[in-house]
C-alpha atoms as a PDB file:
ATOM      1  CA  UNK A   1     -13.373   0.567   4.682  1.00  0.00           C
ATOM      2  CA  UNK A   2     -11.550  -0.491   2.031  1.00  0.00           C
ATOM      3  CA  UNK A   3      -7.880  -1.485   0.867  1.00  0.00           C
ATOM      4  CA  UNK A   4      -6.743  -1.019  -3.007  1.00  0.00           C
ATOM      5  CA  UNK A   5      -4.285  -3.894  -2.896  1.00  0.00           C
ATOM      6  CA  UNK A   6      -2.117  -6.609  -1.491  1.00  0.00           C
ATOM      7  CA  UNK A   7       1.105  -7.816  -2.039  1.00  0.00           C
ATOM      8  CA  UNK A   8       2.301 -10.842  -0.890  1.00  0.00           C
ATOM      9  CA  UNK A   9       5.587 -12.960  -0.969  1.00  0.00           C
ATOM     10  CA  UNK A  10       6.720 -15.300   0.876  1.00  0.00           C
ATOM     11  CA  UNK A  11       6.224 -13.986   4.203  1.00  0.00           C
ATOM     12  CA  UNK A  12       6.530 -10.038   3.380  1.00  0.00           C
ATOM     13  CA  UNK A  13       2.736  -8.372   3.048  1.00  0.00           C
ATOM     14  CA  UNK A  14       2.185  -4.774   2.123  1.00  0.00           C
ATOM     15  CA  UNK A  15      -1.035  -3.161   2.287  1.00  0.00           C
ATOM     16  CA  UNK A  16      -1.590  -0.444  -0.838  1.00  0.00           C
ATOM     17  CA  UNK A  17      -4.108   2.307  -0.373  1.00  0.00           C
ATOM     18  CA  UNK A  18      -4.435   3.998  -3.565  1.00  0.00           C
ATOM     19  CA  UNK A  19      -5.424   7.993  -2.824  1.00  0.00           C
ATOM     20  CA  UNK A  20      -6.774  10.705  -5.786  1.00  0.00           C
ATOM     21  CA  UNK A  21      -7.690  14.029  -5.205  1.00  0.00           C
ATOM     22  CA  UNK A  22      -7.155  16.441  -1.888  1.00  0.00           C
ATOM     23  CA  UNK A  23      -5.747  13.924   0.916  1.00  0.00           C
ATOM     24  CA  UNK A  24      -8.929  12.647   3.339  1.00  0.00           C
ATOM     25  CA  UNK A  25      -6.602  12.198   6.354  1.00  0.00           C
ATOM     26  CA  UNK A  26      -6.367   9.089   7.452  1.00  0.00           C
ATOM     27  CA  UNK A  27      -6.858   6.184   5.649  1.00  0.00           C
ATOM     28  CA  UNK A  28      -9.055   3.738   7.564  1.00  0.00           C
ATOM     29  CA  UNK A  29      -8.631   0.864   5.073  1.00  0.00           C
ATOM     30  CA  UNK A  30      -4.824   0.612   5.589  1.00  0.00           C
ATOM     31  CA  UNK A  31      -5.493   1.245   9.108  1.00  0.00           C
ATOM     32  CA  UNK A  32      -8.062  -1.928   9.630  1.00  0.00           C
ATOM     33  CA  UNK A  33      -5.351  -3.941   7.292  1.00  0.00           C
ATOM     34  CA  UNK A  34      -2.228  -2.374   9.462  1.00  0.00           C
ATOM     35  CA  UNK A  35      -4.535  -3.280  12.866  1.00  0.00           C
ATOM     36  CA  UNK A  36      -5.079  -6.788  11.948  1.00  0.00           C
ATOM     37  CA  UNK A  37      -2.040  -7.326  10.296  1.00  0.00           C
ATOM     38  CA  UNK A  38       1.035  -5.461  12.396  1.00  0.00           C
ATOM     39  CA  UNK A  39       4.032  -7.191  10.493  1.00  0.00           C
ATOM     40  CA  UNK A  40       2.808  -5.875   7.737  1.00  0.00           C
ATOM     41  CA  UNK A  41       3.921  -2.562   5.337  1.00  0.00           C
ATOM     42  CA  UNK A  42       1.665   0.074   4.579  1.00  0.00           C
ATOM     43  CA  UNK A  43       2.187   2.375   1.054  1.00  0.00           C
ATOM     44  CA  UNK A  44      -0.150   4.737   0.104  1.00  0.00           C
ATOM     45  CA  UNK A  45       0.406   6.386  -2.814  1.00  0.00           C
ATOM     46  CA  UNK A  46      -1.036   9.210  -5.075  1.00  0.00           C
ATOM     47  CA  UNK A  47      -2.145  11.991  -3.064  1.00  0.00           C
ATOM     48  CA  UNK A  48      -0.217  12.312   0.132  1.00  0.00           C
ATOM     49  CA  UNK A  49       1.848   9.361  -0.784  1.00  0.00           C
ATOM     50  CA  UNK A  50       4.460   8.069  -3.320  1.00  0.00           C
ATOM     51  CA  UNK A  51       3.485   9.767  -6.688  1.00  0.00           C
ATOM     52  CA  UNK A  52       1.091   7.421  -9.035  1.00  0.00           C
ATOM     53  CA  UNK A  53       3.183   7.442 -11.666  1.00  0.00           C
ATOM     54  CA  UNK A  54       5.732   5.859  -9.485  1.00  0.00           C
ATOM     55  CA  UNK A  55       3.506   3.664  -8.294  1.00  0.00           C
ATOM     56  CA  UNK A  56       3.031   2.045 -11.698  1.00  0.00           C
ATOM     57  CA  UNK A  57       6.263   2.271 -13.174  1.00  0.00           C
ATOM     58  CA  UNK A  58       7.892  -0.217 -10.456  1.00  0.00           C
ATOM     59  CA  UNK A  59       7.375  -3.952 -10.368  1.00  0.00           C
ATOM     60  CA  UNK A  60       5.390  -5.321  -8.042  1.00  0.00           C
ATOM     61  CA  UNK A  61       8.656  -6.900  -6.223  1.00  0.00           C
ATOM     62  CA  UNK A  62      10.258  -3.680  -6.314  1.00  0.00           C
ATOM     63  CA  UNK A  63       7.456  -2.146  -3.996  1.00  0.00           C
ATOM     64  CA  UNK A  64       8.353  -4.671  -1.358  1.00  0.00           C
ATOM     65  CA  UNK A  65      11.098  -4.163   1.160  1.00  0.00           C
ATOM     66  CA  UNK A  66      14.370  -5.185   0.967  1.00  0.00           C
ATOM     67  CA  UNK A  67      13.721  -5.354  -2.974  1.00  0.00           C
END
């Protein structure tokens, strides 16, 4: 289980699961983050997700809600 990244500001966290390739169906890193974190936001992105190049274009702050 693992989780690509995590944002954090303030009080706002976001989980980032980072997919390539054919989606896997679920993805049990974001889940376990999601599980032991429920205020938290989830984004995957890449396959399944918001597209990579996305992903990398936006600022950090501008993945965030409300942002």
């Amino acid at each position: 289980t693992e989780l690509d990244f995590v944002l954090r500001r303030g009080k706002e966290v976001m989980g980032i699961e980072v997919k390539s390739g054919r989606p896997r169906g679920v993805a049990s890193g974001l889940d376990a983050f999601i599980s032991e974190h429920p205020k938290a936001k989830a984004l995957i992105t890449g396959s399944g997700g918001i597209p990579l190049k996305t992903f990398l274009e936006t600022p950090a702050s501008g993945l965030l809600p409300g942002h």
